[in-house]
N, CA and C of each residue as an Amber inpcrd file, in Angstrom:
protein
   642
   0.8390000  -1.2070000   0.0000000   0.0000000   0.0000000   0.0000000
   0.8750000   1.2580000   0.0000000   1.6900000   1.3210000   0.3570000
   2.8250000   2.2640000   1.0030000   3.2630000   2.5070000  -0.4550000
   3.8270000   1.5240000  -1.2480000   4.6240000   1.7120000  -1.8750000
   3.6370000   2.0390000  -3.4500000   2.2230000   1.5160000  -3.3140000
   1.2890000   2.4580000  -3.9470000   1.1000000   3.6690000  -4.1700000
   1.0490000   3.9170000  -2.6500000   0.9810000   5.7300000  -2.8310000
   2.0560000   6.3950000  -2.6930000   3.3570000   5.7070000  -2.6290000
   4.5240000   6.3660000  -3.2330000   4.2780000   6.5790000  -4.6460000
   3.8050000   5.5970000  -5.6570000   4.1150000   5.5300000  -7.1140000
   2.6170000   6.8380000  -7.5480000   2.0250000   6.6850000  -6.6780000
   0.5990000   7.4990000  -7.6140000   1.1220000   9.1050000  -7.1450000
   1.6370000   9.0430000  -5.7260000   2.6190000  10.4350000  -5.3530000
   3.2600000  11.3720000  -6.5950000   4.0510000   9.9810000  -7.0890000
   5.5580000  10.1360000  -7.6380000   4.7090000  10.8880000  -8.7260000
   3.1430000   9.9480000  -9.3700000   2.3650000  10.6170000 -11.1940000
   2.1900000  11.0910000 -11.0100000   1.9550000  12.0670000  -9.7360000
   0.7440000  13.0490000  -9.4780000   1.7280000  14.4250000  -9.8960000
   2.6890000  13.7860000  -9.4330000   4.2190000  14.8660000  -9.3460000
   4.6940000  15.6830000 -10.2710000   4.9950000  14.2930000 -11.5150000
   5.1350000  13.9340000 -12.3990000   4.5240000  14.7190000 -13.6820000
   2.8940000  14.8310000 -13.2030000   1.9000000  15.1750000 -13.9010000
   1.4580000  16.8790000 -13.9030000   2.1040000  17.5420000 -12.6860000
   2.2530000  18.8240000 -11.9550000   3.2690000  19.1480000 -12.7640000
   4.2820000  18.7330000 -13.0080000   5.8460000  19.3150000 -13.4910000
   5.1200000  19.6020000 -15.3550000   4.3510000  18.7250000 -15.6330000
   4.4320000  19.1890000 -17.0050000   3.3570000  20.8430000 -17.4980000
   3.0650000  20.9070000 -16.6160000   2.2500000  22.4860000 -16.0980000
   2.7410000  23.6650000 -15.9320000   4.1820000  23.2770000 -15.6950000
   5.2320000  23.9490000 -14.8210000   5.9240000  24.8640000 -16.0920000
   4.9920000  26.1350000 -16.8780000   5.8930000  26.5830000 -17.7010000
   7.5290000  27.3750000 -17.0070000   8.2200000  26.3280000 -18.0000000
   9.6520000  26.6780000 -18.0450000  10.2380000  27.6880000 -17.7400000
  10.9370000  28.5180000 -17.0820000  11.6870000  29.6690000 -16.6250000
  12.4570000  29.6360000 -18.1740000  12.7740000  31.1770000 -18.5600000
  13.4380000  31.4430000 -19.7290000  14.7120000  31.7880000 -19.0400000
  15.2510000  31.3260000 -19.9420000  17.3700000  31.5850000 -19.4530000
  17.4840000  32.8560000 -19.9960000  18.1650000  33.6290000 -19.1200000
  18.3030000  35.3670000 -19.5030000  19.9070000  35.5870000 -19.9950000
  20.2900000  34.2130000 -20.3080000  21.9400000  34.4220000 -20.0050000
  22.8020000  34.8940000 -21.8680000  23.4320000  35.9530000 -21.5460000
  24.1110000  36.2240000 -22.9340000  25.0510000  35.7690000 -23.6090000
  24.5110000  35.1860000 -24.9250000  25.3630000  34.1860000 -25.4460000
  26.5460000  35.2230000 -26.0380000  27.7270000  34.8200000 -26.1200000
  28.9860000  35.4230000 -26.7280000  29.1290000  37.4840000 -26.3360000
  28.4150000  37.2120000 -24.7700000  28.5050000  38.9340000 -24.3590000
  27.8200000  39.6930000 -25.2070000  26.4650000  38.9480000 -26.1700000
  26.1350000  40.0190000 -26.6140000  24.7070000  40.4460000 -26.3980000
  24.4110000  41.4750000 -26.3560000  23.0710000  42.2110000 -25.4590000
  21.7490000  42.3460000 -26.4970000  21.2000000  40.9450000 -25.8980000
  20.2340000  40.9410000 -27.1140000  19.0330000  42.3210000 -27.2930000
  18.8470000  42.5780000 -28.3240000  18.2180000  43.9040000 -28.5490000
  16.6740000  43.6080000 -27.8490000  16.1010000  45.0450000 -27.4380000
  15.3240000  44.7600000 -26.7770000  14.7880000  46.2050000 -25.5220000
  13.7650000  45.9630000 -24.8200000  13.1320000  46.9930000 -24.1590000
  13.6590000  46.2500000 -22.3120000  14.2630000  47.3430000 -22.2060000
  15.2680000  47.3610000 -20.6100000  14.9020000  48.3090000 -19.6060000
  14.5150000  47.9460000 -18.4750000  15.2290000  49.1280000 -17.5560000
  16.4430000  48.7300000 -16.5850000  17.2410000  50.1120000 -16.7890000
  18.5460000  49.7410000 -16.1800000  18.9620000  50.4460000 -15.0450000
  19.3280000  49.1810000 -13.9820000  19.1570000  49.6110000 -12.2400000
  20.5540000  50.1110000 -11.9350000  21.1670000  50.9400000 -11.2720000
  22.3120000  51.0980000 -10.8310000  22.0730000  50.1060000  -9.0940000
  23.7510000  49.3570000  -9.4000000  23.8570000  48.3870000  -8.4200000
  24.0790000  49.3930000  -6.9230000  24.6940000  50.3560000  -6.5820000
  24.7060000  51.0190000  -5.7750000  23.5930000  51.1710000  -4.9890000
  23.0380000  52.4020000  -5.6660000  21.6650000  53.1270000  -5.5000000
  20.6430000  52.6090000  -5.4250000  20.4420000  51.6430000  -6.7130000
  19.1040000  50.6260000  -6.9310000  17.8680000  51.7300000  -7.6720000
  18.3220000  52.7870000  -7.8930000  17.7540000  53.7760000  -8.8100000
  17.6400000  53.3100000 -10.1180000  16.3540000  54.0280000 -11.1760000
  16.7270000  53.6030000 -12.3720000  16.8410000  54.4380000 -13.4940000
  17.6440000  54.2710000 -14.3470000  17.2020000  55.4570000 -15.5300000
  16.4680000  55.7380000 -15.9480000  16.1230000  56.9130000 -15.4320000
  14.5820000  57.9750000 -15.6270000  14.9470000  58.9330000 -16.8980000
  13.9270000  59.2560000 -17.6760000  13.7570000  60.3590000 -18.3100000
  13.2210000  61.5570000 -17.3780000  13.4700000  62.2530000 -17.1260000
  13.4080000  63.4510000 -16.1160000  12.4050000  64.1970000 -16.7840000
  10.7750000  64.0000000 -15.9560000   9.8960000  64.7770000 -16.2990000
   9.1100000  63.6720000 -17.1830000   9.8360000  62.8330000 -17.8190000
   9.0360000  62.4450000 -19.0630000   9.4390000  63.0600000 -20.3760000
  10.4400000  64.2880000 -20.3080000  10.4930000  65.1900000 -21.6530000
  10.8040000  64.4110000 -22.6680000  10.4180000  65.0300000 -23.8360000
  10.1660000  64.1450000 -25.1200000  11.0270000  65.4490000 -26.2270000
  11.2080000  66.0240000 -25.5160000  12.2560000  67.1380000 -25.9430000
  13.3150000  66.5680000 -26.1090000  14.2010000  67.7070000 -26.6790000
  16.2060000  67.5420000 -26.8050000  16.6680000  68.7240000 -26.9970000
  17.1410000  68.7520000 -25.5250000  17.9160000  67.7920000 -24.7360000
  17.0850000  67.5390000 -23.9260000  16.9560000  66.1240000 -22.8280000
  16.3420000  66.1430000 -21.6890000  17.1100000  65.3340000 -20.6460000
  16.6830000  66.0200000 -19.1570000  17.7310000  65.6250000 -18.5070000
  17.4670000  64.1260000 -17.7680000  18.3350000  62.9360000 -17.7580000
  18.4550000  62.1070000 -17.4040000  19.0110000  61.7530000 -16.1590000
  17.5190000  60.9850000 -15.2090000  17.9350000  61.3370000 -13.4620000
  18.1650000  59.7160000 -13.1110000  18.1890000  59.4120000 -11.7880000
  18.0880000  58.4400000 -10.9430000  16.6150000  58.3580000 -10.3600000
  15.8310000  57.0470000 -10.1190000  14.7510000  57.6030000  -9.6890000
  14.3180000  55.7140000  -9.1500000  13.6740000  55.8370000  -8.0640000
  13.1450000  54.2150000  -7.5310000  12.0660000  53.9290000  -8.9250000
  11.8840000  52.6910000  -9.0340000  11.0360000  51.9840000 -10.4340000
   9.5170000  52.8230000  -9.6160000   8.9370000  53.0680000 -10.9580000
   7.7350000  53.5760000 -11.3600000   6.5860000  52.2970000 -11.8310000
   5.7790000  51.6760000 -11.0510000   4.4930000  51.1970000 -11.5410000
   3.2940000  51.8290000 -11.5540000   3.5110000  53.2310000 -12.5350000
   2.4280000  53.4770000 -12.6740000   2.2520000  54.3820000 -14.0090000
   1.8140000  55.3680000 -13.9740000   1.3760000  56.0590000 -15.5330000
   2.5410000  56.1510000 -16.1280000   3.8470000  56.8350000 -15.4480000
   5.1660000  57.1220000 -15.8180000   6.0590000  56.0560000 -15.9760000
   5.3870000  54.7410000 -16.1300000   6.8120000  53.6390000 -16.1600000
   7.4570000  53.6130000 -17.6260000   6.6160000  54.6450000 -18.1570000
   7.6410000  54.5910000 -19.7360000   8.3190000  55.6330000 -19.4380000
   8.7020000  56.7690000 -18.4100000  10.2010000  56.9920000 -18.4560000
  11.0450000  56.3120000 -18.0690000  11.1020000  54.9240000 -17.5260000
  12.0710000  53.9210000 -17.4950000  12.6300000  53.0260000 -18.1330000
  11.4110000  53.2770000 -19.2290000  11.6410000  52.1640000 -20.6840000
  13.0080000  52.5830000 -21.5920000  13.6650000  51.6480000 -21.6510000
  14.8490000  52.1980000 -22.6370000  15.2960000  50.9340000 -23.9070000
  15.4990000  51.0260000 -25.1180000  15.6410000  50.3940000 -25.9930000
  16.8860000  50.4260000 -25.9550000  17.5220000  49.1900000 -25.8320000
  18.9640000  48.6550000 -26.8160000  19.2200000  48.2390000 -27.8210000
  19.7800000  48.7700000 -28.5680000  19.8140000  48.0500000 -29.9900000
  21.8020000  48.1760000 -30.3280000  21.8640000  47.3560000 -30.8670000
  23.4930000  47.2980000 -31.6610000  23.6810000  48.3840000 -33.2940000
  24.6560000  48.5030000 -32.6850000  25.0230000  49.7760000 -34.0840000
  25.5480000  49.1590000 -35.4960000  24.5120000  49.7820000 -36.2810000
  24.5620000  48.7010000 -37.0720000  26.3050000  47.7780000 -37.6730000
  27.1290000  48.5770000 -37.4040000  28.6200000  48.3390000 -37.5970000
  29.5040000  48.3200000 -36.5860000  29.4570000  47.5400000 -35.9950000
  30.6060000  47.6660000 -34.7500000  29.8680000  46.8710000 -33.7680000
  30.7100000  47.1270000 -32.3060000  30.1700000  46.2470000 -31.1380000
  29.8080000  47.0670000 -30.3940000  29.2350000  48.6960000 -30.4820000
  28.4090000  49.3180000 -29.9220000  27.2390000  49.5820000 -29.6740000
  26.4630000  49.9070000 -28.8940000  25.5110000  50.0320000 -28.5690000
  24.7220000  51.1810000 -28.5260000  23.0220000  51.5530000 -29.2360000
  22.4660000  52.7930000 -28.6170000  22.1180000  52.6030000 -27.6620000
  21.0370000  53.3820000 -26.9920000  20.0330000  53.2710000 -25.8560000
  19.1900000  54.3090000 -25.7940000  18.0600000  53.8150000 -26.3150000
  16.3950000  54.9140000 -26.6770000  15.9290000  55.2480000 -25.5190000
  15.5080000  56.0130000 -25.3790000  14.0160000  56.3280000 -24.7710000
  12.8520000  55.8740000 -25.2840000  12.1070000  54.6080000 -24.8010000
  11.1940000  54.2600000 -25.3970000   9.9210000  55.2340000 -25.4670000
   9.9370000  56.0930000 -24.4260000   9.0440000  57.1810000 -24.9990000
   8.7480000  58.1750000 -25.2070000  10.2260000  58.8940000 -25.6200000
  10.3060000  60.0500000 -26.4180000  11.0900000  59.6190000 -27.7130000
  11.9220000  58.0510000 -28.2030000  12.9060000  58.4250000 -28.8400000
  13.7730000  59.1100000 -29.0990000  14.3130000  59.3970000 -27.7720000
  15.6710000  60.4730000 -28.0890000  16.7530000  59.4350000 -27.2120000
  18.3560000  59.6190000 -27.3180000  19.2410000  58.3930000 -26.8470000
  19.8580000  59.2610000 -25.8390000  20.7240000  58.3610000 -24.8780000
  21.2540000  58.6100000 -23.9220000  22.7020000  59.0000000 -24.7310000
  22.9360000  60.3150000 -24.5420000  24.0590000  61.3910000 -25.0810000
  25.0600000  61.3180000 -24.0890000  26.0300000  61.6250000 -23.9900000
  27.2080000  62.0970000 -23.6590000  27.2790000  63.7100000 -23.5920000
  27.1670000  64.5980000 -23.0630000  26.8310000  65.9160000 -23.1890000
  28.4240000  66.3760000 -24.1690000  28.4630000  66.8400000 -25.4170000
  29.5080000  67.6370000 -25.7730000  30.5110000  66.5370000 -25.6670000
  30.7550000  65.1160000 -25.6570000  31.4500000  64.4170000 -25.3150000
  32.4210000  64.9040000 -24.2970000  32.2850000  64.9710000 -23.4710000
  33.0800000  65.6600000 -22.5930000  33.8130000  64.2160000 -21.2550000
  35.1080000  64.5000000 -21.2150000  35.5110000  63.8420000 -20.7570000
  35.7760000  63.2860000 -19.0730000  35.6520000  64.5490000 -18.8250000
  35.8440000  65.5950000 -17.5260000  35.0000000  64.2410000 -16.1320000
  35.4960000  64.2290000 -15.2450000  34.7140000  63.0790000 -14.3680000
  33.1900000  64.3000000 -13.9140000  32.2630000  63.8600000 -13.9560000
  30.3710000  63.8340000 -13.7240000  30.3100000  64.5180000 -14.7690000
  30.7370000  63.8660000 -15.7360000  29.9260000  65.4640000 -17.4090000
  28.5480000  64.6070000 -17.5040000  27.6670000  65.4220000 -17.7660000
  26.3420000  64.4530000 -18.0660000  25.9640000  64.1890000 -18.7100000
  24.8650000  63.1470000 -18.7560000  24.5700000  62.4790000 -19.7410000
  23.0650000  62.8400000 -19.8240000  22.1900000  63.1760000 -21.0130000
  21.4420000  63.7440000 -21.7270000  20.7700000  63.2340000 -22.3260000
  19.5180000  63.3150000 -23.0690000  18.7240000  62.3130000 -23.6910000
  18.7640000  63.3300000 -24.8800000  18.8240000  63.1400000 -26.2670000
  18.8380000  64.1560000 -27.6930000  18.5990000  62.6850000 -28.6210000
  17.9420000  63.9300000 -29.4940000  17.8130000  63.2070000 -30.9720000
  19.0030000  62.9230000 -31.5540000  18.2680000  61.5970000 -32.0810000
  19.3380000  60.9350000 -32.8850000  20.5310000  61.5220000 -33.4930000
  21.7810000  61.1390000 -33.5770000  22.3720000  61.8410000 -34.3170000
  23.3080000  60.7200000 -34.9950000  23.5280000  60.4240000 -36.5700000
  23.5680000  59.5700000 -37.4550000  25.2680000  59.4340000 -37.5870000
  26.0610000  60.5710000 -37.9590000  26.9650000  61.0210000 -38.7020000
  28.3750000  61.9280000 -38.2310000  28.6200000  62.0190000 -38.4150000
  30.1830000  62.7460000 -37.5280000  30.4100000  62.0960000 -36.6480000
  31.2910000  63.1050000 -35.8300000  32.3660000  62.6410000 -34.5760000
  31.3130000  61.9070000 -33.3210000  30.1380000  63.1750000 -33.6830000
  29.0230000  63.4460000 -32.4460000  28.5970000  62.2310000 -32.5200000
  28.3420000  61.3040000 -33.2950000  27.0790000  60.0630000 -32.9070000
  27.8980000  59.4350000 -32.5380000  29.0320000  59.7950000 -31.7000000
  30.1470000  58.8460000 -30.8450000  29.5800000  58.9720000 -29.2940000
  28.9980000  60.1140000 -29.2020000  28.4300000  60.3720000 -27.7980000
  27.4190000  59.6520000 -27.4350000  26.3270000  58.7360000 -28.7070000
  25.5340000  58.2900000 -28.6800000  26.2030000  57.1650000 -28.6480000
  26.6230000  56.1650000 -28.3200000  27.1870000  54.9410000 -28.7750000
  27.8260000  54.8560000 -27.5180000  28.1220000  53.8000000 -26.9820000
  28.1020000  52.7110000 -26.1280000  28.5370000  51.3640000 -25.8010000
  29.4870000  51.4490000 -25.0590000  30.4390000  49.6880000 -25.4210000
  29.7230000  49.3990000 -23.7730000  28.9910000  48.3500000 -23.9100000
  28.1600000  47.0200000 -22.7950000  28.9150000  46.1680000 -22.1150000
  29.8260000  45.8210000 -21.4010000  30.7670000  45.1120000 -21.1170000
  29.9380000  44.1540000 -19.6950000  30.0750000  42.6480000 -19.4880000
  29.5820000  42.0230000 -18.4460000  30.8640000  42.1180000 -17.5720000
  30.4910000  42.7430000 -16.1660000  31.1690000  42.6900000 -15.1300000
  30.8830000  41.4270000 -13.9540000  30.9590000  41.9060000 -12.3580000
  30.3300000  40.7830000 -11.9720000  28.8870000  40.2790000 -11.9700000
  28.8930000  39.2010000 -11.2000000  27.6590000  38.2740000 -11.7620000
  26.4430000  39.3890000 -11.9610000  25.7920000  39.2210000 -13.1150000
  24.5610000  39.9170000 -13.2680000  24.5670000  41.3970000 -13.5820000
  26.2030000  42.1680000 -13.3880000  25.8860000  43.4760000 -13.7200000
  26.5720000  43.9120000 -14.9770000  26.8020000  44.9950000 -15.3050000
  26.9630000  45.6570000 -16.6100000  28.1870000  46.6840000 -16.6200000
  29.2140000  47.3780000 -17.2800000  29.6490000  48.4860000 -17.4240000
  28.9720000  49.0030000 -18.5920000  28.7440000  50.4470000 -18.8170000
  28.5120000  51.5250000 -19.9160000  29.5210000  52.6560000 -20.1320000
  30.0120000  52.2540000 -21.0760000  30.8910000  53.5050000 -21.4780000
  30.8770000  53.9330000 -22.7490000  30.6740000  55.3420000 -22.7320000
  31.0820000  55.9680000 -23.9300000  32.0990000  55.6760000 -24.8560000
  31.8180000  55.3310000 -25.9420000  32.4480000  55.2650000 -26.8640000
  33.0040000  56.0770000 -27.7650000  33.1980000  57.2520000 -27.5880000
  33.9090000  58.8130000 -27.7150000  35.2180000  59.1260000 -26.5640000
  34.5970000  58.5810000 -25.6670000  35.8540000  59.2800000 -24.3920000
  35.9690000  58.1200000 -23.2270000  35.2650000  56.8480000 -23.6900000
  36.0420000  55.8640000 -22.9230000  35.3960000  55.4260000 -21.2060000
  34.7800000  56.8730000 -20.8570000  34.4120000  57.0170000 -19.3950000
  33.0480000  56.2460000 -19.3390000  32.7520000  56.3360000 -17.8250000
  31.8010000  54.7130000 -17.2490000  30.3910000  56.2380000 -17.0140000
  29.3380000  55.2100000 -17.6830000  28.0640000  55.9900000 -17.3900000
  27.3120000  55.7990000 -15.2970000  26.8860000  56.4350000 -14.4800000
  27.1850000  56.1110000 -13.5390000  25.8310000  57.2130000 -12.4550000
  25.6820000  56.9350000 -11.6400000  24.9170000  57.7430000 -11.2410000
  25.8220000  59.0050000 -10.1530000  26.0240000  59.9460000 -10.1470000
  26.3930000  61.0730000  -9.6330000  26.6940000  61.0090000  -8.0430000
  28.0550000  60.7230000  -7.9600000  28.2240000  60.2710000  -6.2600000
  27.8260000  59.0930000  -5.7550000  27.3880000  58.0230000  -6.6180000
  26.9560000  57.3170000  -5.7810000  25.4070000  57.2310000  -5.0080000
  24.5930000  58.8230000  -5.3120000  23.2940000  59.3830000  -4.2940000
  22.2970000  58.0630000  -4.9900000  21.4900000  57.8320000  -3.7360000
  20.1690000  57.0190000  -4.1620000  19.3220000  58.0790000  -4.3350000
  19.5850000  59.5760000  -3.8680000  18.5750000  60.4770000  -3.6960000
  17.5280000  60.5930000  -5.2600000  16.6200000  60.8150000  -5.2580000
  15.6470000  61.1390000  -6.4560000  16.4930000  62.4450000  -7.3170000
  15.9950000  62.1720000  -8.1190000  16.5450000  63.0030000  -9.4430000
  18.1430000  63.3420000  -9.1290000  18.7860000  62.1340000  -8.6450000
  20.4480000  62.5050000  -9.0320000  20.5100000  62.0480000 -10.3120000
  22.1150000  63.0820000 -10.2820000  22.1730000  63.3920000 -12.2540000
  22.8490000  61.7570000 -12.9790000  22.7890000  62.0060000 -14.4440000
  23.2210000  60.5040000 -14.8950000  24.3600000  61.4900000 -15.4020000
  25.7160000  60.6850000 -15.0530000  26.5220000  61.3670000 -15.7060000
  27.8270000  60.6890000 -16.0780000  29.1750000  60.7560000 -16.4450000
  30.1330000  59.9740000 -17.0850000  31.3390000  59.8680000 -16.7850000
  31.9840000  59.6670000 -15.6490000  33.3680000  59.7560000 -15.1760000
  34.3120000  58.5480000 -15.5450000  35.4800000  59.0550000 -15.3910000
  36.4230000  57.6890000 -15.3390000  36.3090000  56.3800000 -14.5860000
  37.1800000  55.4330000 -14.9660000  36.7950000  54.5920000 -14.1660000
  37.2930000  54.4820000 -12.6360000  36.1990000  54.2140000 -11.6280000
  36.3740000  54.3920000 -10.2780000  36.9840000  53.2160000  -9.6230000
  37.3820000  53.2760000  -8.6360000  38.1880000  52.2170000  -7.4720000
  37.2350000  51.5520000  -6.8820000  35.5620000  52.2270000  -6.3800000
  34.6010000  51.3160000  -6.2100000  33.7770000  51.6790000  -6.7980000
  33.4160000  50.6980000  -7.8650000  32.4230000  50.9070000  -8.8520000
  31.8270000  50.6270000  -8.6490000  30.3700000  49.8630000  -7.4590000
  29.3820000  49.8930000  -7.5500000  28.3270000  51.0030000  -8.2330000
  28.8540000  52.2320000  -8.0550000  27.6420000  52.9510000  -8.8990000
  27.9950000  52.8630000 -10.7290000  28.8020000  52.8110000 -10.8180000
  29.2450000  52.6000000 -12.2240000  29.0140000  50.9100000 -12.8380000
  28.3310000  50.1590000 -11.5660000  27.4840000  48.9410000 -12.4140000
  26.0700000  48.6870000 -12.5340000  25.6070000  48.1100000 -13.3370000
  24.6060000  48.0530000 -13.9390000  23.6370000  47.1880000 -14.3920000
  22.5760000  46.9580000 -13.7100000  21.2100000  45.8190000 -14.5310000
  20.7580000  46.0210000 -14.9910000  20.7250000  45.0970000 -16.3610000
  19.8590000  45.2700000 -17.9310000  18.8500000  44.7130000 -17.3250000
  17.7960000  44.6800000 -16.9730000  16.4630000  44.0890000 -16.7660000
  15.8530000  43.9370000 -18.0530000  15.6910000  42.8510000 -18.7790000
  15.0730000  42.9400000 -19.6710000  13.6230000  42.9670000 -19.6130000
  12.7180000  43.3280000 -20.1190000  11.4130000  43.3760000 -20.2200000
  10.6340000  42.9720000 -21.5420000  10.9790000  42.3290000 -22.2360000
  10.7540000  42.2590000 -23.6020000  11.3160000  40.9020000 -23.9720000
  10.1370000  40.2090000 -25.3650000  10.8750000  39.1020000 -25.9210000
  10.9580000  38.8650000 -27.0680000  11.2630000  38.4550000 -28.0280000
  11.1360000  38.5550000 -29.1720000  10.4940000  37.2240000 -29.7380000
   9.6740000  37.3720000 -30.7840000   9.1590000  36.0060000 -31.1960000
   9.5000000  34.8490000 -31.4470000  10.8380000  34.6200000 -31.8730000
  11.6630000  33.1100000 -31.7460000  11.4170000  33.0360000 -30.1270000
  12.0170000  33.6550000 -29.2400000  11.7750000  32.8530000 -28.0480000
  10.4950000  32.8460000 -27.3850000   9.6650000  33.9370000 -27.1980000
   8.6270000  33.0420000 -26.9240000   8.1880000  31.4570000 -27.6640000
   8.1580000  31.2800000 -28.6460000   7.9910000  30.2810000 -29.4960000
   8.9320000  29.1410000 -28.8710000  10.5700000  29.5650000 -28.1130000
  11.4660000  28.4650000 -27.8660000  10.8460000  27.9120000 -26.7710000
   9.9730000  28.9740000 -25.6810000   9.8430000  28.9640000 -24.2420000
   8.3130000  27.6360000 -24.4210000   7.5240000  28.1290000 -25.4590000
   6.1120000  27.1990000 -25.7700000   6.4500000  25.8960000 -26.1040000
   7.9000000  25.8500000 -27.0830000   8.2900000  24.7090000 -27.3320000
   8.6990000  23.2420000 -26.5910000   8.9730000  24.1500000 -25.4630000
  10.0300000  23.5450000 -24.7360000   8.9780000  23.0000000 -23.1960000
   7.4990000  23.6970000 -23.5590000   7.0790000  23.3960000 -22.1820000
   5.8290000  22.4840000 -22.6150000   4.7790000  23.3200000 -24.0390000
   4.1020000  22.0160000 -24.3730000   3.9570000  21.9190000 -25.8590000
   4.6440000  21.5760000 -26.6250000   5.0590000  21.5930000 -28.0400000
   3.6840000  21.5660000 -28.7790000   2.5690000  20.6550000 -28.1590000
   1.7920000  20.7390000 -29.5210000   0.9790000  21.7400000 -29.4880000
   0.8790000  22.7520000 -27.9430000   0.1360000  24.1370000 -27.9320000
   0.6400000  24.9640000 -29.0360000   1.8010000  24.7030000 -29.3850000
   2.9950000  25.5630000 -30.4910000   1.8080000  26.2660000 -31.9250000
   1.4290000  25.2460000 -32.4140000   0.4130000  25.6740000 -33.7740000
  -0.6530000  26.5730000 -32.8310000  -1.4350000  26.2110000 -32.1630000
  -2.4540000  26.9190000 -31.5740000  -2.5200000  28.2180000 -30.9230000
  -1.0520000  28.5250000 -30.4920000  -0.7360000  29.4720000 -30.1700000
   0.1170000  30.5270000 -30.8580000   0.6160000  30.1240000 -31.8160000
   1.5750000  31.0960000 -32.6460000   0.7620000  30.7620000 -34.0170000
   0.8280000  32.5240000 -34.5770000   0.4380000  32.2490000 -35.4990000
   1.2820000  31.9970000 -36.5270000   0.8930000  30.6280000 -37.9970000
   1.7510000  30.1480000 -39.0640000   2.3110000  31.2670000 -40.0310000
   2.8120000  32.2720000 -39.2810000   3.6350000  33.6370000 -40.6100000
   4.8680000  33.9100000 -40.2010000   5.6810000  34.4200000 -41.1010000
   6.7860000  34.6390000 -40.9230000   7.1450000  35.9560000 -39.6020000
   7.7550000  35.9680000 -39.2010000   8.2700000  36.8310000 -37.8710000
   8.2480000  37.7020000 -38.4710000   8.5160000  38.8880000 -39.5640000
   8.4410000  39.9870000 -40.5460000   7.5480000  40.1790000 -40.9270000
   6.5600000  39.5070000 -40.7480000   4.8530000  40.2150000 -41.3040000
   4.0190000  40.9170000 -40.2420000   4.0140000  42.0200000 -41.1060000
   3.4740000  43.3320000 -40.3470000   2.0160000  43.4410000 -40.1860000
């Protein structure tokens, strides 16, 4: 009897686990930062990159601020994407579209960093651009790719609206590291995540078109 309701235990178990949609692996293959909608925490502070105000203007100023669940959580939204040539990186404002600047590229330790329209061409869309580097477990460096320096929150302050700004690299960098939180997935993986938990939901749930049809 015992060893009955061990075995009907064990199906019942058994039968629970296949319910159990799969946890998605967040882990980056070959260091590279899959494109996508982020908010990014400073490890220090635990602040996040705010659009200051919300402005949808350029320039606008870019603060520190605790996560927003509520009307304003799209000033926390920020797009990563890779440049189309190189191993740099932008970073949007998902809701103004304007990128996280480098003010004047300026080199100087706290020059700040700015939210402006795009800029395509010259020296300047160096201020826009961005080398992603994985530090320790789970966090990030950001540095300008014009002048080399670490994107970072201003002293170290958790205080609300401290400035985002760009100094050299520091001796304790906790504020100069960084969580990509991703928030976003793209349609191959949802599709990997359905696959992988109940394959024949796969047709029923995705629709039969190519990932490019608009």
């Amino acid at each position: 009897m015992v060893a009955a309701a061990t075995n009907m235990q064990s199906n019942k178990s058994a039968e629970n686990d296949t319910n159990v949609l799969p946890a998605y692996s967040n882990e980056i293959e070959s260091q590279r930062i899959p494109e996508g909608l982020y908010v990014l925490i400073n490890k220090k502070t635990r602040t996040l990159i705010d659009l200051g105000g919300g402005n949808t203007g350029s320039p606008a100023s870019c603060e520190g601020w605790p996560r927003n669940v509520n009307e304003k959580i799209d000033h926390q939204l920020w797009i990563i994407s890779q440049v189309e040539a190189g191993e740099n990186y932008r970073i949007m404002s998902y809701r103004a579209g304007t990128f996280l600047d480098l003010e004047a590229g300026k080199s100087d330790k706290k020059s700040r960093v700015m939210a402006y329209k795009h800029v395509g061409k010259g020296d300047s869309r160096l201020h826009q651009e961005w080398k992603i580097s994985a530090e320790v477990h789970g966090y990030h460096t950001i540095q300008c790719a014009k002048t080399g320096t670490f994107l970072e929150i201003a002293d170290g302050k958790p205080d609300n609206g401290a400035h985002l700004v760009c100094s050299p690299e520091a001796n304790d960098k906790d504020h100069q590291f960084w969580e990509l939180e991703r928030v976003s997935r793209t349609s191959q993986e949802v599709k990997a995540v359905i696959q992988a938990w109940k394959s024949e939901l796969l047709d029923r749930l995705v629709q039969p078109y190519g990932d490019n049809v608009q």
